[in-house]
PDB file of C-alpha atoms in Angstrom:
ATOM      1  CA  MET A  26     125.630 109.222 117.702  1.00  0.00           C
ATOM      2  CA  MET A  27     122.756 107.832 119.731  1.00  0.00           C
ATOM      3  CA  ASP A  28     124.754 107.872 122.978  1.00  0.00           C
ATOM      4  CA  ALA A  29     124.117 111.553 123.555  1.00  0.00           C
ATOM      5  CA  PHE A  30     120.416 111.041 122.862  1.00  0.00           C
ATOM      6  CA  ALA A  31     120.238 108.139 125.295  1.00  0.00           C
ATOM      7  CA  SER A  32     121.846 110.049 128.150  1.00  0.00           C
ATOM      8  CA  GLY A  33     119.372 110.262 131.006  1.00  0.00           C
ATOM      9  CA  SER A  34     116.571 108.672 128.984  1.00  0.00           C
ATOM     10  CA  GLY A  35     116.503 105.431 130.981  1.00  0.00           C
ATOM     11  CA  SER A  36     115.928 102.064 129.346  1.00  0.00           C
ATOM     12  CA  GLY A  37     114.398 101.468 125.957  1.00  0.00           C
ATOM     13  CA  PHE A  38     114.777 103.361 122.725  1.00  0.00           C
ATOM     14  CA  PRO A  39     116.057 106.893 123.415  1.00  0.00           C
ATOM     15  CA  ALA A  40     113.514 109.648 122.874  1.00  0.00           C
ATOM     16  CA  TRP A  41     114.249 112.408 120.396  1.00  0.00           C
ATOM     17  CA  PRO A  42     115.684 115.221 122.549  1.00  0.00           C
ATOM     18  CA  PRO A  43     113.301 118.196 122.744  1.00  0.00           C
ATOM     19  CA  SER A  44     116.265 120.578 122.547  1.00  0.00           C
ATOM     20  CA  SER A  45     117.396 119.187 119.192  1.00  0.00           C
ATOM     21  CA  GLY A  46     115.184 121.058 116.772  1.00  0.00           C
ATOM     22  CA  GLY A  47     115.805 122.944 113.546  1.00  0.00           C
ATOM     23  CA  ILE A  48     117.531 121.193 110.709  1.00  0.00           C
ATOM     24  CA  ARG A  49     118.437 118.081 112.744  1.00  0.00           C
ATOM     25  CA  ARG A  50     114.782 117.413 113.535  1.00  0.00           C
ATOM     26  CA  GLN A  51     113.772 118.415 110.030  1.00  0.00           C
ATOM     27  CA  HIS A  52     115.856 115.551 108.602  1.00  0.00           C
ATOM     28  CA  SER A  53     115.211 113.033 111.414  1.00  0.00           C
ATOM     29  CA  VAL A  54     113.226 110.577 109.266  1.00  0.00           C
ATOM     30  CA  GLU A  55     115.994 108.017 109.789  1.00  0.00           C
ATOM     31  CA  TYR A  56     115.440 108.144 113.563  1.00  0.00           C
ATOM     32  CA  TRP A  57     111.672 107.592 113.326  1.00  0.00           C
ATOM     33  CA  MET A  58     112.099 104.717 110.871  1.00  0.00           C
ATOM     34  CA  MET A  59     114.551 103.012 113.177  1.00  0.00           C
ATOM     35  CA  ALA A  60     112.358 103.682 116.210  1.00  0.00           C
ATOM     36  CA  SER A  61     109.387 102.071 114.484  1.00  0.00           C
ATOM     37  CA  LEU A  62     111.284  98.784 114.256  1.00  0.00           C
ATOM     38  CA  GLN A  63     111.901  98.587 117.992  1.00  0.00           C
ATOM     39  CA  ASP A  64     109.662  96.670 120.347  1.00  0.00           C
ATOM     40  CA  GLY A  65     106.406  98.452 121.058  1.00  0.00           C
ATOM     41  CA  GLY A  66     103.454  99.623 119.071  1.00  0.00           C
ATOM     42  CA  GLY A  67     102.148  96.173 118.199  1.00  0.00           C
ATOM     43  CA  GLY A  68     102.529  94.266 114.952  1.00  0.00           C
ATOM     44  CA  LEU A  69     100.916  94.396 111.547  1.00  0.00           C
ATOM     45  CA  GLU A  70      97.512  93.884 113.131  1.00  0.00           C
ATOM     46  CA  ALA A  71      97.999  97.230 114.938  1.00  0.00           C
ATOM     47  CA  GLY A  72      98.312  99.103 111.654  1.00  0.00           C
ATOM     48  CA  ARG A  73     102.075  98.996 111.354  1.00  0.00           C
ATOM     49  CA  GLU A  74     103.421  98.717 107.827  1.00  0.00           C
ATOM     50  CA  ALA A  75     106.748  97.138 108.857  1.00  0.00           C
ATOM     51  CA  VAL A  76     107.843  94.833 111.649  1.00  0.00           C
ATOM     52  CA  ARG A  77     111.270  93.583 112.562  1.00  0.00           C
ATOM     53  CA  VAL A  78     111.980  89.865 112.155  1.00  0.00           C
ATOM     54  CA  GLY A  79     114.551  87.826 114.034  1.00  0.00           C
ATOM     55  CA  ASP A  80     115.671  85.716 111.080  1.00  0.00           C
ATOM     56  CA  PRO A  81     117.183  87.748 108.205  1.00  0.00           C
ATOM     57  CA  ASP A  82     116.268  84.990 105.771  1.00  0.00           C
ATOM     58  CA  GLU A  83     112.618  85.867 106.433  1.00  0.00           C
ATOM     59  CA  ALA A  84     113.129  89.584 105.727  1.00  0.00           C
ATOM     60  CA  GLU A  85     111.630  91.173 102.648  1.00  0.00           C
ATOM     61  CA  VAL A  86     113.752  94.280 103.051  1.00  0.00           C
ATOM     62  CA  PHE A  87     116.775  95.316 105.098  1.00  0.00           C
ATOM     63  CA  PHE A  88     116.846  98.660 106.903  1.00  0.00           C
ATOM     64  CA  VAL A  89     120.359 100.089 107.147  1.00  0.00           C
ATOM     65  CA  PRO A  90     120.474 101.829 110.548  1.00  0.00           C
ATOM     66  CA  PHE A  91     122.998 104.499 109.603  1.00  0.00           C
ATOM     67  CA  PHE A  92     121.975 108.044 110.490  1.00  0.00           C
ATOM     68  CA  SER A  93     123.458 109.677 107.400  1.00  0.00           C
ATOM     69  CA  SER A  94     121.669 113.028 107.828  1.00  0.00           C
ATOM     70  CA  LEU A  95     122.619 113.308 111.466  1.00  0.00           C
ATOM     71  CA  SER A  96     126.188 112.330 110.599  1.00  0.00           C
ATOM     72  CA  PHE A  97     126.379 115.133 108.059  1.00  0.00           C
ATOM     73  CA  ASN A  98     124.893 117.716 110.412  1.00  0.00           C
ATOM     74  CA  VAL A  99     127.142 116.669 113.317  1.00  0.00           C
ATOM     75  CA  ASN A 100     130.322 115.894 111.394  1.00  0.00           C
ATOM     76  CA  GLY A 101     130.951 118.648 108.922  1.00  0.00           C
ATOM     77  CA  GLY A 102     127.706 120.352 108.074  1.00  0.00           C
ATOM     78  CA  ASN A 103     129.799 123.345 107.039  1.00  0.00           C
ATOM     79  CA  MET A 104     131.203 121.216 104.155  1.00  0.00           C
ATOM     80  CA  THR A 105     134.831 121.982 105.059  1.00  0.00           C
ATOM     81  CA  ASP A 106     137.715 119.721 106.032  1.00  0.00           C
ATOM     82  CA  PRO A 107     138.895 118.373 108.413  1.00  0.00           C
ATOM     83  CA  GLU A 108     135.477 118.178 110.092  1.00  0.00           C
ATOM     84  CA  THR A 109     133.927 116.292 107.172  1.00  0.00           C
ATOM     85  CA  GLU A 110     136.510 113.510 107.479  1.00  0.00           C
ATOM     86  CA  ALA A 111     134.551 111.909 110.337  1.00  0.00           C
ATOM     87  CA  ASP A 112     131.453 111.755 108.130  1.00  0.00           C
ATOM     88  CA  ARG A 113     133.441 110.180 105.291  1.00  0.00           C
ATOM     89  CA  LEU A 114     135.066 107.580 107.545  1.00  0.00           C
ATOM     90  CA  LEU A 115     131.687 106.528 108.937  1.00  0.00           C
ATOM     91  CA  GLN A 116     130.444 105.953 105.392  1.00  0.00           C
ATOM     92  CA  VAL A 117     133.557 103.936 104.526  1.00  0.00           C
ATOM     93  CA  GLU A 118     133.088 101.801 107.630  1.00  0.00           C
ATOM     94  CA  LEU A 119     129.422 101.212 106.828  1.00  0.00           C
ATOM     95  CA  MET A 120     130.157 100.129 103.265  1.00  0.00           C
ATOM     96  CA  ASP A 121     132.800  97.724 104.532  1.00  0.00           C
ATOM     97  CA  ILE A 122     130.138  96.093 106.724  1.00  0.00           C
ATOM     98  CA  LEU A 123     127.587  95.943 103.910  1.00  0.00           C
ATOM     99  CA  TRP A 124     129.967  94.504 101.316  1.00  0.00           C
ATOM    100  CA  LYS A 125     130.781  91.617 103.654  1.00  0.00           C
ATOM    101  CA  SER A 126     127.102  90.810 104.186  1.00  0.00           C
ATOM    102  CA  LYS A 127     125.755  87.904 102.179  1.00  0.00           C
ATOM    103  CA  TYR A 128     122.384  89.662 102.096  1.00  0.00           C
ATOM    104  CA  TRP A 129     123.892  92.727 100.436  1.00  0.00           C
ATOM    105  CA  GLN A 130     125.831  90.538  98.018  1.00  0.00           C
ATOM    106  CA  ARG A 131     122.707  88.524  97.199  1.00  0.00           C
ATOM    107  CA  SER A 132     120.860  91.509  95.759  1.00  0.00           C
ATOM    108  CA  ALA A 133     123.632  94.088  95.288  1.00  0.00           C
ATOM    109  CA  GLY A 134     121.768  96.127  97.891  1.00  0.00           C
ATOM    110  CA  ARG A 135     118.526  96.342  95.920  1.00  0.00           C
ATOM    111  CA  ASP A 136     116.467  95.218  98.906  1.00  0.00           C
ATOM    112  CA  HIS A 137     118.266  97.506 101.383  1.00  0.00           C
ATOM    113  CA  VAL A 138     116.694 100.753 102.597  1.00  0.00           C
ATOM    114  CA  ILE A 139     119.090 103.630 103.227  1.00  0.00           C
ATOM    115  CA  PRO A 140     117.758 106.975 104.507  1.00  0.00           C
ATOM    116  CA  MET A 141     119.705 109.960 103.181  1.00  0.00           C
ATOM    117  CA  HIS A 142     117.125 112.659 103.742  1.00  0.00           C
ATOM    118  CA  HIS A 143     119.457 115.637 103.950  1.00  0.00           C
ATOM    119  CA  PRO A 144     120.549 116.440 100.374  1.00  0.00           C
ATOM    120  CA  ASN A 145     124.210 116.213 101.418  1.00  0.00           C
ATOM    121  CA  ALA A 146     123.846 113.020 103.466  1.00  0.00           C
ATOM    122  CA  PHE A 147     126.095 110.135 102.448  1.00  0.00           C
ATOM    123  CA  ARG A 148     127.644 112.426  99.865  1.00  0.00           C
ATOM    124  CA  PHE A 149     131.050 110.752  99.712  1.00  0.00           C
ATOM    125  CA  LEU A 150     129.889 107.271  98.685  1.00  0.00           C
ATOM    126  CA  HIS A 151     126.637 107.930  96.816  1.00  0.00           C
ATOM    127  CA  ASP A 152     127.602 105.831  93.834  1.00  0.00           C
ATOM    128  CA  MET A 153     128.124 102.719  95.937  1.00  0.00           C
ATOM    129  CA  VAL A 154     124.479 102.547  97.029  1.00  0.00           C
ATOM    130  CA  ASN A 155     122.727 103.594  93.815  1.00  0.00           C
ATOM    131  CA  ALA A 156     120.877 100.272  93.549  1.00  0.00           C
ATOM    132  CA  SER A 157     119.366 100.535  97.034  1.00  0.00           C
ATOM    133  CA  ILE A 158     116.015 101.994  98.048  1.00  0.00           C
ATOM    134  CA  LEU A 159     116.931 105.508  99.141  1.00  0.00           C
ATOM    135  CA  VAL A 160     114.725 107.626 101.395  1.00  0.00           C
ATOM    136  CA  VAL A 161     115.193 111.221 100.239  1.00  0.00           C
ATOM    137  CA  ALA A 162     113.550 114.627 100.542  1.00  0.00           C
ATOM    138  CA  ASP A 163     113.614 115.192  96.765  1.00  0.00           C
ATOM    139  CA  PHE A 164     115.796 114.467  93.749  1.00  0.00           C
ATOM    140  CA  GLY A 165     117.184 117.979  93.352  1.00  0.00           C
ATOM    141  CA  ARG A 166     120.849 117.139  93.966  1.00  0.00           C
ATOM    142  CA  TYR A 167     121.012 113.581  92.693  1.00  0.00           C
ATOM    143  CA  THR A 168     121.850 112.234  89.273  1.00  0.00           C
ATOM    144  CA  LYS A 169     119.348 110.035  87.463  1.00  0.00           C
ATOM    145  CA  GLU A 170     121.771 107.147  87.924  1.00  0.00           C
ATOM    146  CA  LEU A 171     121.522 107.499  91.711  1.00  0.00           C
ATOM    147  CA  ALA A 172     117.906 108.328  92.501  1.00  0.00           C
ATOM    148  CA  SER A 173     114.546 108.056  90.775  1.00  0.00           C
ATOM    149  CA  LEU A 174     110.847 107.661  91.506  1.00  0.00           C
ATOM    150  CA  ARG A 175     111.053 104.129  90.117  1.00  0.00           C
ATOM    151  CA  LYS A 176     113.015 102.776  93.090  1.00  0.00           C
ATOM    152  CA  ASP A 177     113.296 105.453  95.774  1.00  0.00           C
ATOM    153  CA  VAL A 178     110.982 106.980  98.375  1.00  0.00           C
ATOM    154  CA  VAL A 179     110.287 110.687  98.804  1.00  0.00           C
ATOM    155  CA  ALA A 180     109.690 111.329 102.502  1.00  0.00           C
ATOM    156  CA  PRO A 181     108.336 114.501 104.112  1.00  0.00           C
ATOM    157  CA  TYR A 182     110.428 116.679 106.331  1.00  0.00           C
ATOM    158  CA  VAL A 183     109.583 116.234 109.977  1.00  0.00           C
ATOM    159  CA  HIS A 184     107.671 119.421 110.766  1.00  0.00           C
ATOM    160  CA  VAL A 185     109.226 121.720 113.344  1.00  0.00           C
ATOM    161  CA  VAL A 186     106.203 123.667 114.591  1.00  0.00           C
ATOM    162  CA  ASP A 187     103.402 122.418 116.789  1.00  0.00           C
ATOM    163  CA  SER A 188     100.192 121.431 115.066  1.00  0.00           C
ATOM    164  CA  PHE A 189      97.531 124.133 115.220  1.00  0.00           C
ATOM    165  CA  LEU A 190      94.256 122.712 116.466  1.00  0.00           C
ATOM    166  CA  GLU A 191      92.327 125.812 117.520  1.00  0.00           C
ATOM    167  CA  ASP A 192      90.405 126.651 114.369  1.00  0.00           C
ATOM    168  CA  ASP A 193      86.829 127.840 114.612  1.00  0.00           C
ATOM    169  CA  PRO A 194      85.025 124.829 113.100  1.00  0.00           C
ATOM    170  CA  LEU A 195      82.026 126.993 112.208  1.00  0.00           C
ATOM    171  CA  ASP A 196      83.978 129.468 110.094  1.00  0.00           C
ATOM    172  CA  PRO A 197      87.675 128.596 109.735  1.00  0.00           C
ATOM    173  CA  PHE A 198      88.023 130.891 106.718  1.00  0.00           C
ATOM    174  CA  GLU A 199      87.247 134.041 108.702  1.00  0.00           C
ATOM    175  CA  ALA A 200      89.294 132.747 111.634  1.00  0.00           C
ATOM    176  CA  ARG A 201      92.448 132.849 109.469  1.00  0.00           C
ATOM    177  CA  PRO A 202      92.801 136.377 108.083  1.00  0.00           C
ATOM    178  CA  THR A 203      96.565 136.197 107.488  1.00  0.00           C
ATOM    179  CA  LEU A 204      98.490 134.719 104.573  1.00  0.00           C
ATOM    180  CA  LEU A 205     101.823 133.340 105.760  1.00  0.00           C
ATOM    181  CA  PHE A 206     104.541 133.093 103.128  1.00  0.00           C
ATOM    182  CA  PHE A 207     107.578 130.895 103.638  1.00  0.00           C
ATOM    183  CA  ARG A 208     110.546 130.323 101.406  1.00  0.00           C
ATOM    184  CA  GLY A 209     113.799 128.447 101.473  1.00  0.00           C
ATOM    185  CA  ARG A 210     115.464 125.240 100.419  1.00  0.00           C
ATOM    186  CA  ASP A 211     118.276 124.101 102.655  1.00  0.00           C
ATOM    187  CA  THR A 212     117.338 126.231 105.648  1.00  0.00           C
ATOM    188  CA  PRO A 213     114.839 124.996 108.260  1.00  0.00           C
ATOM    189  CA  SER A 214     112.118 127.022 106.521  1.00  0.00           C
ATOM    190  CA  SER A 215     112.176 124.533 103.637  1.00  0.00           C
ATOM    191  CA  CYS A 216     109.966 122.144 105.589  1.00  0.00           C
ATOM    192  CA  ARG A 217     107.193 124.724 105.955  1.00  0.00           C
ATOM    193  CA  LEU A 218     104.997 122.859 103.482  1.00  0.00           C
ATOM    194  CA  PHE A 219     104.566 120.128 106.065  1.00  0.00           C
ATOM    195  CA  ASP A 220     104.297 122.648 108.884  1.00  0.00           C
ATOM    196  CA  ALA A 221     101.403 124.109 106.908  1.00  0.00           C
ATOM    197  CA  ILE A 222      99.727 120.755 106.360  1.00  0.00           C
ATOM    198  CA  VAL A 223      99.769 119.713 110.012  1.00  0.00           C
ATOM    199  CA  SER A 224      98.655 123.228 110.993  1.00  0.00           C
ATOM    200  CA  HIS A 225      95.733 122.981 108.562  1.00  0.00           C
ATOM    201  CA  CYS A 226      96.937 125.966 106.498  1.00  0.00           C
ATOM    202  CA  VAL A 227      96.128 125.549 102.800  1.00  0.00           C
ATOM    203  CA  PRO A 228      99.621 125.358 101.222  1.00  0.00           C
ATOM    204  CA  VAL A 229     100.605 127.570  98.298  1.00  0.00           C
ATOM    205  CA  ILE A 230     103.332 125.763  96.376  1.00  0.00           C
ATOM    206  CA  ILE A 231     105.463 127.656  93.875  1.00  0.00           C
ATOM    207  CA  SER A 232     107.584 125.333  91.795  1.00  0.00           C
ATOM    208  CA  SER A 233     107.947 124.192  88.224  1.00  0.00           C
ATOM    209  CA  ARG A 234     109.492 120.930  89.395  1.00  0.00           C
ATOM    210  CA  ILE A 235     108.774 119.342  92.747  1.00  0.00           C
ATOM    211  CA  GLU A 236     108.605 115.824  94.144  1.00  0.00           C
ATOM    212  CA  LEU A 237     106.015 115.284  96.858  1.00  0.00           C
ATOM    213  CA  PRO A 238     105.750 112.436  99.390  1.00  0.00           C
ATOM    214  CA  PHE A 239     103.114 109.738  99.035  1.00  0.00           C
ATOM    215  CA  GLU A 240     101.837 111.214  95.770  1.00  0.00           C
ATOM    216  CA  ASP A 241     100.712 107.822  94.490  1.00  0.00           C
ATOM    217  CA  GLU A 242      98.216 107.765  97.371  1.00  0.00           C
ATOM    218  CA  ILE A 243      97.533 111.444  98.031  1.00  0.00           C
ATOM    219  CA  ASP A 244      96.207 113.977  95.528  1.00  0.00           C
ATOM    220  CA  TYR A 245      97.800 117.254  96.617  1.00  0.00           C
ATOM    221  CA  SER A 246      95.614 119.254  94.240  1.00  0.00           C
ATOM    222  CA  GLU A 247      92.694 118.569  96.578  1.00  0.00           C
ATOM    223  CA  PHE A 248      94.202 120.669  99.376  1.00  0.00           C
ATOM    224  CA  SER A 249      97.069 122.677  97.859  1.00  0.00           C
ATOM    225  CA  LEU A 250      97.420 125.520  95.373  1.00  0.00           C
ATOM    226  CA  PHE A 251     100.128 125.141  92.747  1.00  0.00           C
ATOM    227  CA  PHE A 252     101.788 127.899  90.739  1.00  0.00           C
ATOM    228  CA  SER A 253     104.704 127.685  88.354  1.00  0.00           C
ATOM    229  CA  ILE A 254     107.683 129.967  88.849  1.00  0.00           C
ATOM    230  CA  GLU A 255     106.667 131.882  85.742  1.00  0.00           C
ATOM    231  CA  GLU A 256     103.172 132.475  87.114  1.00  0.00           C
ATOM    232  CA  ALA A 257     104.526 133.656  90.445  1.00  0.00           C
ATOM    233  CA  LEU A 258     106.913 136.128  88.800  1.00  0.00           C
ATOM    234  CA  ARG A 259     104.197 137.995  86.920  1.00  0.00           C
ATOM    235  CA  PRO A 260     103.502 141.243  88.786  1.00  0.00           C
ATOM    236  CA  ASP A 261     100.458 140.948  91.076  1.00  0.00           C
ATOM    237  CA  ASN A 262      99.424 137.647  89.480  1.00  0.00           C
ATOM    238  CA  LEU A 263      99.870 135.433  92.530  1.00  0.00           C
ATOM    239  CA  LEU A 264      97.926 137.598  94.968  1.00  0.00           C
ATOM    240  CA  ASN A 265      95.196 138.237  92.428  1.00  0.00           C
ATOM    241  CA  GLN A 266      94.770 134.500  91.893  1.00  0.00           C
ATOM    242  CA  LEU A 267      94.640 133.843  95.636  1.00  0.00           C
ATOM    243  CA  ARG A 268      92.059 136.560  96.216  1.00  0.00           C
ATOM    244  CA  GLN A 269      89.805 135.049  93.572  1.00  0.00           C
ATOM    245  CA  ILE A 270      89.539 131.690  95.334  1.00  0.00           C
ATOM    246  CA  PRO A 271      85.956 131.347  96.617  1.00  0.00           C
ATOM    247  CA  LYS A 272      85.422 130.814 100.299  1.00  0.00           C
ATOM    248  CA  THR A 273      83.621 127.547  99.559  1.00  0.00           C
ATOM    249  CA  LYS A 274      86.639 126.252  97.630  1.00  0.00           C
ATOM    250  CA  TRP A 275      88.998 127.196 100.441  1.00  0.00           C
ATOM    251  CA  ALA A 276      86.738 125.501 103.017  1.00  0.00           C
ATOM    252  CA  GLU A 277      86.650 122.342 100.914  1.00  0.00           C
ATOM    253  CA  MET A 278      90.443 122.252 100.720  1.00  0.00           C
ATOM    254  CA  TRP A 279      90.770 122.982 104.439  1.00  0.00           C
ATOM    255  CA  SER A 280      88.487 120.058 105.158  1.00  0.00           C
ATOM    256  CA  LYS A 281      90.655 117.778 103.020  1.00  0.00           C
ATOM    257  CA  LEU A 282      93.719 118.907 104.968  1.00  0.00           C
ATOM    258  CA  GLN A 283      92.244 117.631 108.189  1.00  0.00           C
ATOM    259  CA  ASN A 284      91.833 114.207 106.613  1.00  0.00           C
ATOM    260  CA  VAL A 285      95.466 113.915 105.488  1.00  0.00           C
ATOM    261  CA  SER A 286      97.468 115.827 108.097  1.00  0.00           C
ATOM    262  CA  HIS A 287      98.043 112.736 110.260  1.00  0.00           C
ATOM    263  CA  HIS A 288     100.102 111.257 107.407  1.00  0.00           C
ATOM    264  CA  TYR A 289     102.776 113.864 108.185  1.00  0.00           C
ATOM    265  CA  GLU A 290     102.998 113.300 111.932  1.00  0.00           C
ATOM    266  CA  PHE A 291     105.936 111.364 113.400  1.00  0.00           C
ATOM    267  CA  GLN A 292     105.863 109.671 116.784  1.00  0.00           C
ATOM    268  CA  TYR A 293     107.063 106.622 118.686  1.00  0.00           C
ATOM    269  CA  PRO A 294     105.426 104.193 118.930  1.00  0.00           C
ATOM    270  CA  PRO A 295     104.068 104.836 115.435  1.00  0.00           C
ATOM    271  CA  LYS A 296     100.357 105.124 114.774  1.00  0.00           C
ATOM    272  CA  LYS A 297      98.319 103.750 111.897  1.00  0.00           C
ATOM    273  CA  GLY A 298      98.706 105.890 108.803  1.00  0.00           C
ATOM    274  CA  ASP A 299     101.238 108.292 110.342  1.00  0.00           C
ATOM    275  CA  GLY A 300     104.340 109.584 108.585  1.00  0.00           C
ATOM    276  CA  VAL A 301     106.670 106.694 109.336  1.00  0.00           C
ATOM    277  CA  ASN A 302     104.065 104.059 108.446  1.00  0.00           C
ATOM    278  CA  MET A 303     103.389 105.890 105.181  1.00  0.00           C
ATOM    279  CA  ILE A 304     107.119 105.783 104.396  1.00  0.00           C
ATOM    280  CA  TRP A 305     107.257 102.050 105.078  1.00  0.00           C
ATOM    281  CA  ARG A 306     104.215 101.558 102.839  1.00  0.00           C
ATOM    282  CA  GLN A 307     106.079 103.373 100.072  1.00  0.00           C
ATOM    283  CA  VAL A 308     109.091 101.136 100.651  1.00  0.00           C
ATOM    284  CA  ARG A 309     106.887  98.090 100.114  1.00  0.00           C
ATOM    285  CA  HIS A 310     105.784  99.545  96.790  1.00  0.00           C
ATOM    286  CA  LYS A 311     109.443  99.876  95.756  1.00  0.00           C
ATOM    287  CA  LEU A 312     110.605  96.393  96.686  1.00  0.00           C
ATOM    288  CA  PRO A 313     112.634  94.951  93.823  1.00  0.00           C
ATOM    289  CA  VAL A 314     110.980  92.314  91.732  1.00  0.00           C
ATOM    290  CA  ASN A 315     112.585  88.894  91.803  1.00  0.00           C
ATOM    291  CA  LEU A 316     113.790  89.417  88.248  1.00  0.00           C
ATOM    292  CA  ALA A 317     116.370  91.961  89.361  1.00  0.00           C
ATOM    293  CA  VAL A 318     117.523  89.857  92.303  1.00  0.00           C
ATOM    294  CA  HIS A 319     117.736  86.627  90.326  1.00  0.00           C
ATOM    295  CA  ARG A 320     119.540  88.280  87.413  1.00  0.00           C
ATOM    296  CA  ASN A 321     122.129  89.728  89.761  1.00  0.00           C
ATOM    297  CA  ARG A 322     122.926  86.259  91.124  1.00  0.00           C
ATOM    298  CA  ARG A 323     123.770  84.753  87.756  1.00  0.00           C
ATOM    299  CA  LEU A 324     125.237  87.641  85.721  1.00  0.00           C
ATOM    300  CA  LYS A 325     128.964  87.626  85.061  1.00  0.00           C
ATOM    301  CA  VAL A 326     129.053  91.282  84.005  1.00  0.00           C
ATOM    302  CA  PRO A 327     127.311  94.400  85.389  1.00  0.00           C
ATOM    303  CA  ASP A 328     123.630  94.456  84.522  1.00  0.00           C
ATOM    304  CA  TRP A 329     122.708  96.756  81.627  1.00  0.00           C
ATOM    305  CA  TRP A 330     119.037  96.686  82.582  1.00  0.00           C
ATOM    306  CA  GLY A 331     119.506  98.733  85.772  1.00  0.00           C
TER     307      GLY A 331
END
């Protein structure tokens, strides 16, 4: 799937094609993670959270370079056969490779990182990777047996609009007279939260249940406004609440946005504290403790501890 990307790009890791936007770019976290492990960008001393090692016995975690979201979008995004068969066969082939790996067998995949950012990515063989560290957009379509905050990483969508950097620093509140409202889940508009963050627009989030990236490090309440679905459905309630927010409060939140927006930017080579480095930092937090790995080596029956 990378061949088309590499066409005409010369040597080195192929650049993300500018023409490939929309939902493919939105779920391109897998590409940026893989790119970050290529040569370039310096090592840990340059602010990188993960570096590639030559000896797998030295690795703390194994990145599985399978572009599951891209595979879904290219091979059967319409969810109908026979197009989806290519996506299924790629997953079968990947699992055959993993099962034969002594490193997969050693931990039952617990120390393997598998991006499946599109909610339908890797949908045929989900249950075979439920012990691995999954990189997902949220947990909306996964069972508790497959995905959880305990072991998996919530990653932001890659934003699909250019960052807005032309605010009036003296009075940004008056410089933004328009409230933009976005909606959507599986359409490209569903990544507008991160479009808003990198554009320094104070996000208004309407959800009774939502998983947010990097929430153990970032307090979204400092720069976002949250409303439950019930609150939003009350006639006139949402707009009335927004109109009552003091200018000073808005300015404070806007200022916070500028301090966190770089955490949602993706580029190659990666930069300190950017989106892909934040994801790798989250992966480090999820690394399995030796207990789970050691138990798996000696148990004669499936582990009941999980």
